[in-house]
Amino acid sequence: MAKAKSKFYNVLLWILGVYFYCLALACLLQPLLLLLFAAIGTLLLPPGQRYLERRLRLRFTPWAKTIVCLLLLFCALPLLKKHLADDVLPTDKPQALSAAGTQPTQPEKPQPIQPAKPGHADKQDSLQYYIRRSNELSKQHKTAAAIKLLEQAAPFAENAAAQSLLQKELTGLRTRHAGALVQSGQYKAALPLISQLLDADPDNKQLLVQRAMCYSKTGKIEEAVNELKPLLQSGNEDAEKLHNKINPVRKRVVGYETLCCDGSTSNARGRGACSHHGGVCDWNQPIYEEYRKYE
C-alpha cells in the first residue's frame, strides 16, 4: 500500500512540474513570471528537487517543498493577474473612448459590389459604372461574375453608340472567359459560349481553333477536323498543329514490288528481274501510301 501511494505521489509531482513548466513557457515575455513558474516546476519534479538539494546542500521535506511552492505561487499570482489584465485592456479601449465622447476609428470594410442605381446618375454614368465594376471583377479572375453583372447594364445602353460599347465589352469578357475555360480543361462548358461568340464573329480564327479543340477533347474528332479545314487552307499554324495531333498522317500497304539490291525497284516478278541491278533482294517490298483517317 505504501509503495502504491509513493508511486501515485511521484506521478502527481511529475504532472504538476510539467504544468508549471508550460506556464513558464507561456510567460516568455514576462521574465519574472517565467522565473517563478520555472522555480516551482523545478522544485516539484523529482530530478529538479535532487538538483536543488545538491546545489543548496539541504533536504526538502514534503512539507518544506509545499510551503516554498505556495510562497512562490503567492508571489506569482498578482503578476499573473496584472499580465492578464494588460492583455484584456485593448479590447476595452473602444468602450473607454466612447465614454470619453470620442469615437474610435474603425477599419474600412470593403463594400460589396452593388448594381448602379439609375436614380443616382444618368444612364451614361450608370453604364460606365457597370463597365468599370465588371473590369475590376475580370482582373480578379471572376470573369463569369463580370459577364453576369455587365449583362444587367442593357437598360442603360439607350443609343447605338452605348449599345456598341456594351456589346464590345461583353464580347471581350466572353472571349476571355471562353479561353479560361479551355485552358482549365472545361471543354463542354466552353463549347456553347464559343459557338455564341462565333455566331457574331464567324471568321475569328482563335475561336475556331478553340472550338475545334473542344470538339476533339469531347470525342468529336471529325467535327474538329472539319472546323480546321478552312484554317489549314489559309496557313494557320495553330490549326495545323492541332490538325496533325488529332488527325495524324498514317501509312498503309497498297501493293508490293520487287526490290533490287542496288536500291531500285522493279515490277518484274520472274526470272531475270533486276539482272542489271545486282539481283533481287526482296520480291515483296511493300508499297506504302500516306493517308489521314479524316480527309
C-alpha atoms as a printed R data frame, in Angstrom:
    type eleno elety resid chain resno       x       y        z
1   ATOM     1    CA   MET     A     1   0.000   0.000    0.000
2   ATOM     2    CA   ALA     A     2   2.778   2.412    0.900
3   ATOM     3    CA   LYS     A     3   4.504   1.550   -2.364
4   ATOM     4    CA   ALA     A     4   1.402   2.371   -4.447
5   ATOM     5    CA   LYS     A     5   0.937   5.637   -2.534
6   ATOM     6    CA   SER     A     6   4.551   6.636   -3.177
7   ATOM     7    CA   LYS     A     7   4.163   5.863   -6.894
8   ATOM     8    CA   PHE     A     8   0.989   7.973   -7.119
9   ATOM     9    CA   TYR     A     9   2.737  10.843   -5.315
10  ATOM    10    CA   ASN     A    10   5.647  10.774   -7.781
11  ATOM    11    CA   VAL     A    11   3.285  10.770  -10.791
12  ATOM    12    CA   LEU     A    12   1.416  13.739   -9.313
13  ATOM    13    CA   LEU     A    13   4.683  15.631   -8.825
14  ATOM    14    CA   TRP     A    14   5.668  14.996  -12.466
15  ATOM    15    CA   ILE     A    15   2.293  16.246  -13.718
16  ATOM    16    CA   LEU     A    16   2.417  19.402  -11.591
17  ATOM    17    CA   GLY     A    17   6.044  20.061  -12.522
18  ATOM    18    CA   VAL     A    18   5.358  19.785  -16.251
19  ATOM    19    CA   TYR     A    19   2.266  22.001  -15.858
20  ATOM    20    CA   PHE     A    20   4.266  24.802  -14.235
21  ATOM    21    CA   TYR     A    21   6.979  24.495  -16.886
22  ATOM    22    CA   CYS     A    22   4.259  25.007  -19.520
23  ATOM    23    CA   LEU     A    23   3.072  28.091  -17.638
24  ATOM    24    CA   ALA     A    24   6.641  29.370  -17.647
25  ATOM    25    CA   LEU     A    25   6.855  28.917  -21.428
26  ATOM    26    CA   ALA     A    26   3.574  30.801  -21.835
27  ATOM    27    CA   CYS     A    27   5.099  33.761  -19.970
28  ATOM    28    CA   LEU     A    28   8.241  34.148  -22.064
29  ATOM    29    CA   LEU     A    29   7.601  37.892  -22.397
30  ATOM    30    CA   GLN     A    30   7.306  38.252  -18.588
31  ATOM    31    CA   PRO     A    31  10.753  37.354  -17.169
32  ATOM    32    CA   LEU     A    32   9.707  37.444  -13.500
33  ATOM    33    CA   LEU     A    33   6.704  35.163  -14.058
34  ATOM    34    CA   LEU     A    34   8.910  32.904  -16.147
35  ATOM    35    CA   LEU     A    35  11.411  32.530  -13.286
36  ATOM    36    CA   LEU     A    36   8.751  31.970  -10.609
37  ATOM    37    CA   PHE     A    37   6.870  29.273  -12.546
38  ATOM    38    CA   ALA     A    38  10.128  27.611  -13.648
39  ATOM    39    CA   ALA     A    39  11.297  27.530   -9.998
40  ATOM    40    CA   ILE     A    40   8.048  25.894   -8.883
41  ATOM    41    CA   GLY     A    41   8.255  23.344  -11.689
42  ATOM    42    CA   THR     A    42  11.900  22.548  -10.884
43  ATOM    43    CA   LEU     A    43  11.119  22.067   -7.199
44  ATOM    44    CA   LEU     A    44   8.158  19.788   -7.918
45  ATOM    45    CA   LEU     A    45   9.962  17.489  -10.374
46  ATOM    46    CA   PRO     A    46  11.975  14.804   -8.529
47  ATOM    47    CA   PRO     A    47  15.106  15.354  -10.671
48  ATOM    48    CA   GLY     A    48  14.815  19.109  -10.091
49  ATOM    49    CA   GLN     A    49  14.437  18.625   -6.341
50  ATOM    50    CA   ARG     A    50  17.554  16.455   -6.212
51  ATOM    51    CA   TYR     A    51  19.486  19.053   -8.221
52  ATOM    52    CA   LEU     A    52  18.474  21.876   -5.846
53  ATOM    53    CA   GLU     A    53  19.298  19.778   -2.787
54  ATOM    54    CA   ARG     A    54  22.791  19.126   -4.138
55  ATOM    55    CA   ARG     A    55  23.359  22.787   -5.045
56  ATOM    56    CA   LEU     A    56  21.908  24.239   -1.825
57  ATOM    57    CA   ARG     A    57  23.213  21.387    0.406
58  ATOM    58    CA   LEU     A    58  19.901  20.893    2.180
59  ATOM    59    CA   ARG     A    59  16.990  18.488    2.056
60  ATOM    60    CA   PHE     A    60  13.414  19.430    1.130
61  ATOM    61    CA   THR     A    61  10.866  17.516    3.164
62  ATOM    62    CA   PRO     A    62   7.368  17.249    1.645
63  ATOM    63    CA   TRP     A    63   6.109  19.978    3.975
64  ATOM    64    CA   ALA     A    64   9.038  22.280    3.227
65  ATOM    65    CA   LYS     A    65   8.590  21.749   -0.505
66  ATOM    66    CA   THR     A    66   4.860  22.543   -0.198
67  ATOM    67    CA   ILE     A    67   5.477  25.752    1.754
68  ATOM    68    CA   VAL     A    68   8.136  27.005   -0.685
69  ATOM    69    CA   CYS     A    69   5.936  26.255   -3.688
70  ATOM    70    CA   LEU     A    70   2.961  28.046   -2.116
71  ATOM    71    CA   LEU     A    71   5.108  31.096   -1.337
72  ATOM    72    CA   LEU     A    72   6.394  31.230   -4.918
73  ATOM    73    CA   LEU     A    73   2.863  30.791   -6.273
74  ATOM    74    CA   PHE     A    74   1.592  33.529   -3.933
75  ATOM    75    CA   CYS     A    75   4.210  35.881   -5.405
76  ATOM    76    CA   ALA     A    76   3.357  34.880   -8.969
77  ATOM    77    CA   LEU     A    77  -0.438  35.304   -8.770
78  ATOM    78    CA   PRO     A    78  -0.518  39.155   -8.590
79  ATOM    79    CA   LEU     A    79   1.924  39.358  -11.506
80  ATOM    80    CA   LEU     A    80  -0.172  36.877  -13.479
81  ATOM    81    CA   LYS     A    81  -3.328  38.869  -12.788
82  ATOM    82    CA   LYS     A    82  -1.677  42.078  -13.992
83  ATOM    83    CA   HIS     A    83  -0.389  40.305  -17.088
84  ATOM    84    CA   LEU     A    84  -3.876  39.036  -17.969
85  ATOM    85    CA   ALA     A    85  -5.379  42.489  -17.343
86  ATOM    86    CA   ASP     A    86  -2.885  44.032  -19.784
87  ATOM    87    CA   ASP     A    87  -3.913  41.523  -22.431
88  ATOM    88    CA   VAL     A    88  -7.607  42.301  -21.991
89  ATOM    89    CA   LEU     A    89  -7.132  46.077  -21.878
90  ATOM    90    CA   PRO     A    90  -7.025  46.685  -25.673
91  ATOM    91    CA   THR     A    91 -10.476  45.104  -26.086
92  ATOM    92    CA   ASP     A    92 -11.886  47.584  -23.589
93  ATOM    93    CA   LYS     A    93 -10.394  50.546  -25.416
94  ATOM    94    CA   PRO     A    94 -13.413  51.235  -27.673
95  ATOM    95    CA   GLN     A    95 -15.741  51.456  -24.637
96  ATOM    96    CA   ALA     A    96 -13.342  53.816  -22.906
97  ATOM    97    CA   LEU     A    97 -13.164  56.049  -25.965
98  ATOM    98    CA   SER     A    98 -16.933  56.008  -26.265
99  ATOM    99    CA   ALA     A    99 -17.330  57.073  -22.647
100 ATOM   100    CA   ALA     A   100 -15.000  59.989  -23.268
101 ATOM   101    CA   GLY     A   101 -17.088  61.101  -26.236
102 ATOM   102    CA   THR     A   102 -14.524  60.103  -28.854
103 ATOM   103    CA   GLN     A   103 -15.405  57.565  -31.498
104 ATOM   104    CA   PRO     A   104 -12.622  55.064  -32.353
105 ATOM   105    CA   THR     A   105 -11.581  54.825  -35.953
106 ATOM   106    CA   GLN     A   106 -12.841  51.589  -37.471
107 ATOM   107    CA   PRO     A   107 -11.022  49.878  -40.340
108 ATOM   108    CA   GLU     A   108 -12.790  50.481  -43.601
109 ATOM   109    CA   LYS     A   109 -14.696  47.406  -44.710
110 ATOM   110    CA   PRO     A   110 -14.743  46.519  -48.404
111 ATOM   111    CA   GLN     A   111 -18.129  47.337  -49.854
112 ATOM   112    CA   PRO     A   112 -19.857  44.579  -51.792
113 ATOM   113    CA   ILE     A   113 -20.438  45.243  -55.462
114 ATOM   114    CA   GLN     A   114 -23.911  46.678  -55.876
115 ATOM   115    CA   PRO     A   115 -25.648  47.408  -59.146
116 ATOM   116    CA   ALA     A   116 -25.778  51.017  -60.167
117 ATOM   117    CA   LYS     A   117 -28.865  52.907  -59.156
118 ATOM   118    CA   PRO     A   118 -30.357  54.871  -62.030
119 ATOM   119    CA   GLY     A   119 -31.732  57.457  -59.652
120 ATOM   120    CA   HIS     A   120 -28.229  58.497  -58.597
121 ATOM   121    CA   ALA     A   121 -26.836  59.226  -62.050
122 ATOM   122    CA   ASP     A   122 -27.905  59.432  -65.646
123 ATOM   123    CA   LYS     A   123 -27.901  56.370  -67.878
124 ATOM   124    CA   GLN     A   124 -24.486  57.045  -69.351
125 ATOM   125    CA   ASP     A   125 -22.877  57.231  -65.922
126 ATOM   126    CA   SER     A   126 -24.674  54.040  -64.897
127 ATOM   127    CA   LEU     A   127 -23.357  52.223  -67.959
128 ATOM   128    CA   GLN     A   128 -19.811  53.354  -67.188
129 ATOM   129    CA   TYR     A   129 -20.294  52.151  -63.616
130 ATOM   130    CA   TYR     A   130 -21.204  48.662  -64.805
131 ATOM   131    CA   ILE     A   131 -18.287  48.564  -67.236
132 ATOM   132    CA   ARG     A   132 -15.815  49.687  -64.578
133 ATOM   133    CA   ARG     A   133 -17.031  47.200  -61.985
134 ATOM   134    CA   SER     A   134 -17.060  44.324  -64.475
135 ATOM   135    CA   ASN     A   135 -13.479  45.123  -65.467
136 ATOM   136    CA   GLU     A   136 -12.473  45.024  -61.797
137 ATOM   137    CA   LEU     A   137 -14.054  41.583  -61.441
138 ATOM   138    CA   SER     A   138 -12.320  40.395  -64.589
139 ATOM   139    CA   LYS     A   139  -8.938  41.454  -63.198
140 ATOM   140    CA   GLN     A   140  -9.724  39.350  -60.119
141 ATOM   141    CA   HIS     A   141 -10.250  36.326  -62.446
142 ATOM   142    CA   LYS     A   142 -14.014  36.413  -61.774
143 ATOM   143    CA   THR     A   143 -14.970  36.615  -65.441
144 ATOM   144    CA   ALA     A   144 -18.281  34.768  -65.094
145 ATOM   145    CA   ALA     A   145 -19.439  37.201  -62.408
146 ATOM   146    CA   ALA     A   146 -18.242  40.126  -64.538
147 ATOM   147    CA   ILE     A   147 -20.312  38.930  -67.508
148 ATOM   148    CA   LYS     A   148 -23.385  38.463  -65.337
149 ATOM   149    CA   LEU     A   149 -23.002  41.952  -63.898
150 ATOM   150    CA   LEU     A   150 -22.435  43.626  -67.271
151 ATOM   151    CA   GLU     A   151 -25.477  41.920  -68.797
152 ATOM   152    CA   GLN     A   152 -27.573  43.897  -66.301
153 ATOM   153    CA   ALA     A   153 -26.419  47.140  -67.952
154 ATOM   154    CA   ALA     A   154 -28.535  46.612  -71.089
155 ATOM   155    CA   PRO     A   155 -31.313  49.024  -69.954
156 ATOM   156    CA   PHE     A   156 -28.756  51.848  -69.741
157 ATOM   157    CA   ALA     A   157 -27.489  51.471  -73.328
158 ATOM   158    CA   GLU     A   158 -30.126  53.705  -74.874
159 ATOM   159    CA   ASN     A   159 -28.412  54.714  -78.144
160 ATOM   160    CA   ALA     A   160 -26.417  52.961  -80.853
161 ATOM   161    CA   ALA     A   161 -23.038  54.120  -79.527
162 ATOM   162    CA   ALA     A   162 -23.787  52.896  -76.000
163 ATOM   163    CA   GLN     A   163 -25.116  49.588  -77.306
164 ATOM   164    CA   SER     A   164 -21.999  49.118  -79.430
165 ATOM   165    CA   LEU     A   165 -19.763  49.857  -76.439
166 ATOM   166    CA   LEU     A   166 -21.690  47.439  -74.216
167 ATOM   167    CA   GLN     A   167 -21.559  44.696  -76.853
168 ATOM   168    CA   LYS     A   168 -17.830  45.211  -77.334
169 ATOM   169    CA   GLU     A   169 -17.182  44.914  -73.593
170 ATOM   170    CA   LEU     A   170 -19.384  41.828  -73.320
171 ATOM   171    CA   THR     A   171 -17.669  40.187  -76.277
172 ATOM   172    CA   GLY     A   172 -14.245  40.812  -74.749
173 ATOM   173    CA   LEU     A   173 -15.307  39.344  -71.395
174 ATOM   174    CA   ARG     A   174 -16.928  36.305  -73.006
175 ATOM   175    CA   THR     A   175 -13.861  35.693  -75.162
176 ATOM   176    CA   ARG     A   176 -11.585  35.781  -72.110
177 ATOM   177    CA   HIS     A   177 -13.974  33.536  -70.210
178 ATOM   178    CA   ALA     A   178 -14.059  31.019  -73.054
179 ATOM   179    CA   GLY     A   179 -10.263  30.972  -73.231
180 ATOM   180    CA   ALA     A   180 -10.047  30.427  -69.472
181 ATOM   181    CA   LEU     A   181 -12.490  27.505  -69.688
182 ATOM   182    CA   VAL     A   182 -10.466  25.883  -72.475
183 ATOM   183    CA   GLN     A   183  -7.179  26.321  -70.574
184 ATOM   184    CA   SER     A   184  -8.695  24.776  -67.445
185 ATOM   185    CA   GLY     A   185  -9.993  21.768  -69.400
186 ATOM   186    CA   GLN     A   186 -13.709  22.633  -69.128
187 ATOM   187    CA   TYR     A   187 -14.354  21.895  -72.789
188 ATOM   188    CA   LYS     A   188 -18.060  21.056  -72.547
189 ATOM   189    CA   ALA     A   189 -18.766  24.292  -70.712
190 ATOM   190    CA   ALA     A   190 -16.716  26.300  -73.224
191 ATOM   191    CA   LEU     A   191 -18.425  24.937  -76.372
192 ATOM   192    CA   PRO     A   192 -21.763  26.817  -76.172
193 ATOM   193    CA   LEU     A   193 -20.034  30.061  -75.236
194 ATOM   194    CA   ILE     A   194 -17.576  29.799  -78.148
195 ATOM   195    CA   SER     A   195 -20.411  28.961  -80.552
196 ATOM   196    CA   GLN     A   196 -22.307  32.018  -79.339
197 ATOM   197    CA   LEU     A   197 -19.269  34.204  -79.979
198 ATOM   198    CA   LEU     A   198 -18.744  32.702  -83.438
199 ATOM   199    CA   ASP     A   199 -22.338  33.490  -84.379
200 ATOM   200    CA   ALA     A   200 -21.388  37.149  -84.073
201 ATOM   201    CA   ASP     A   201 -17.862  36.764  -85.479
202 ATOM   202    CA   PRO     A   202 -17.709  33.640  -87.696
203 ATOM   203    CA   ASP     A   203 -14.212  34.416  -89.048
204 ATOM   204    CA   ASN     A   204 -12.492  34.636  -85.676
205 ATOM   205    CA   LYS     A   205  -9.575  32.213  -86.150
206 ATOM   206    CA   GLN     A   206  -8.727  31.979  -82.464
207 ATOM   207    CA   LEU     A   207 -12.283  30.995  -81.564
208 ATOM   208    CA   LEU     A   208 -12.419  28.486  -84.427
209 ATOM   209    CA   VAL     A   209  -9.263  26.769  -83.166
210 ATOM   210    CA   GLN     A   210 -10.602  26.745  -79.605
211 ATOM   211    CA   ARG     A   211 -13.896  25.200  -80.746
212 ATOM   212    CA   ALA     A   212 -12.009  22.560  -82.742
213 ATOM   213    CA   MET     A   213 -10.005  21.717  -79.626
214 ATOM   214    CA   CYS     A   214 -13.229  21.418  -77.606
215 ATOM   215    CA   TYR     A   215 -14.660  19.105  -80.256
216 ATOM   216    CA   SER     A   216 -11.550  16.921  -80.187
217 ATOM   217    CA   LYS     A   217 -11.473  16.742  -76.383
218 ATOM   218    CA   THR     A   218 -15.114  15.709  -76.246
219 ATOM   219    CA   GLY     A   219 -14.709  12.884  -78.772
220 ATOM   220    CA   LYS     A   220 -15.945  14.752  -81.865
221 ATOM   221    CA   ILE     A   221 -12.794  14.357  -83.962
222 ATOM   222    CA   GLU     A   222 -14.494  14.587  -87.333
223 ATOM   223    CA   GLU     A   223 -16.237  17.847  -86.399
224 ATOM   224    CA   ALA     A   224 -12.898  19.195  -85.178
225 ATOM   225    CA   VAL     A   225 -11.196  18.315  -88.479
226 ATOM   226    CA   ASN     A   226 -13.979  19.943  -90.479
227 ATOM   227    CA   GLU     A   227 -13.647  23.047  -88.341
228 ATOM   228    CA   LEU     A   228  -9.925  23.240  -89.075
229 ATOM   229    CA   LYS     A   229 -10.051  22.728  -92.851
230 ATOM   230    CA   PRO     A   230 -10.661  26.389  -93.809
231 ATOM   231    CA   LEU     A   231  -7.903  27.461  -91.419
232 ATOM   232    CA   LEU     A   232  -5.467  24.939  -92.923
233 ATOM   233    CA   GLN     A   233  -6.051  26.430  -96.356
234 ATOM   234    CA   SER     A   234  -5.163  29.861  -95.016
235 ATOM   235    CA   GLY     A   235  -1.947  28.521  -93.432
236 ATOM   236    CA   ASN     A   236  -2.910  28.997  -89.781
237 ATOM   237    CA   GLU     A   237  -0.092  27.475  -87.698
238 ATOM   238    CA   ASP     A   238  -2.201  26.756  -84.606
239 ATOM   239    CA   ALA     A   239  -4.770  24.960  -86.750
240 ATOM   240    CA   GLU     A   240  -2.041  22.929  -88.452
241 ATOM   241    CA   LYS     A   241  -0.526  21.830  -85.137
242 ATOM   242    CA   LEU     A   242  -3.894  20.775  -83.770
243 ATOM   243    CA   HIS     A   243  -4.814  19.005  -87.009
244 ATOM   244    CA   ASN     A   244  -1.581  16.984  -87.037
245 ATOM   245    CA   LYS     A   245  -2.214  15.993  -83.444
246 ATOM   246    CA   ILE     A   246  -5.826  14.862  -83.754
247 ATOM   247    CA   ASN     A   247  -5.653  13.588  -87.355
248 ATOM   248    CA   PRO     A   248  -2.055  12.410  -87.879
249 ATOM   249    CA   VAL     A   249  -0.587  11.088  -91.117
250 ATOM   250    CA   ARG     A   250  -0.774   7.292  -91.322
251 ATOM   251    CA   LYS     A   251   0.647   4.688  -93.724
252 ATOM   252    CA   ARG     A   252  -0.985   1.660  -95.306
253 ATOM   253    CA   VAL     A   253   0.186  -1.026  -97.747
254 ATOM   254    CA   VAL     A   254  -1.372  -0.695 -101.212
255 ATOM   255    CA   GLY     A   255   0.753  -3.271 -103.038
256 ATOM   256    CA   TYR     A   256   4.113  -4.982 -103.425
257 ATOM   257    CA   GLU     A   257   7.077  -4.634 -105.788
258 ATOM   258    CA   THR     A   258  10.468  -6.197 -106.380
259 ATOM   259    CA   LEU     A   259  13.392  -4.547 -104.631
260 ATOM   260    CA   CYS     A   260  16.747  -4.773 -106.387
261 ATOM   261    CA   CYS     A   261  19.962  -4.966 -104.420
262 ATOM   262    CA   ASP     A   262  21.147  -1.587 -105.702
263 ATOM   263    CA   GLY     A   263  18.073   0.060 -104.132
264 ATOM   264    CA   SER     A   264  15.982   0.376 -107.266
265 ATOM   265    CA   THR     A   265  12.601  -1.271 -107.672
266 ATOM   266    CA   SER     A   266  11.038  -3.267 -110.460
267 ATOM   267    CA   ASN     A   267   7.648  -4.663 -111.403
268 ATOM   268    CA   ALA     A   268   9.218  -7.784 -112.847
269 ATOM   269    CA   ARG     A   269   8.307 -10.939 -110.986
270 ATOM   270    CA   GLY     A   270  10.001 -13.687 -112.952
271 ATOM   271    CA   ARG     A   271  13.449 -14.833 -113.980
272 ATOM   272    CA   GLY     A   272  15.806 -12.080 -114.985
273 ATOM   273    CA   ALA     A   273  14.297  -9.464 -112.713
274 ATOM   274    CA   CYS     A   274  16.913  -6.954 -111.522
275 ATOM   275    CA   SER     A   275  19.521  -8.723 -113.661
276 ATOM   276    CA   HIS     A   276  21.260  -5.422 -114.346
277 ATOM   277    CA   HIS     A   277  20.758  -4.055 -110.791
278 ATOM   278    CA   GLY     A   278  22.676  -6.524 -108.633
279 ATOM   279    CA   GLY     A   279  19.924  -9.119 -108.388
280 ATOM   280    CA   VAL     A   280  16.771  -9.301 -106.280
281 ATOM   281    CA   CYS     A   281  16.947  -8.520 -102.572
282 ATOM   282    CA   ASP     A   282  13.201  -8.656 -101.808
283 ATOM   283    CA   TRP     A   283  10.443  -9.999 -104.039
284 ATOM   284    CA   ASN     A   284   7.712  -8.476 -101.862
285 ATOM   285    CA   GLN     A   285   8.790  -4.974 -100.975
286 ATOM   286    CA   PRO     A   286   5.646  -3.216  -99.573
287 ATOM   287    CA   ILE     A   287   4.366  -0.124 -101.331
288 ATOM   288    CA   TYR     A   288   3.049   2.381  -98.748
289 ATOM   289    CA   GLU     A   289   0.520   5.127  -99.161
290 ATOM   290    CA   GLU     A   290   0.117   8.041  -96.731
291 ATOM   291    CA   TYR     A   291  -3.367   8.997  -95.617
292 ATOM   292    CA   ARG     A   292  -5.338  10.566  -92.790
293 ATOM   293    CA   LYS     A   293  -8.327   8.982  -91.094
294 ATOM   294    CA   TYR     A   294 -10.432  12.071  -91.669
295 ATOM   295    CA   GLU     A   295  -9.913  13.582  -95.102
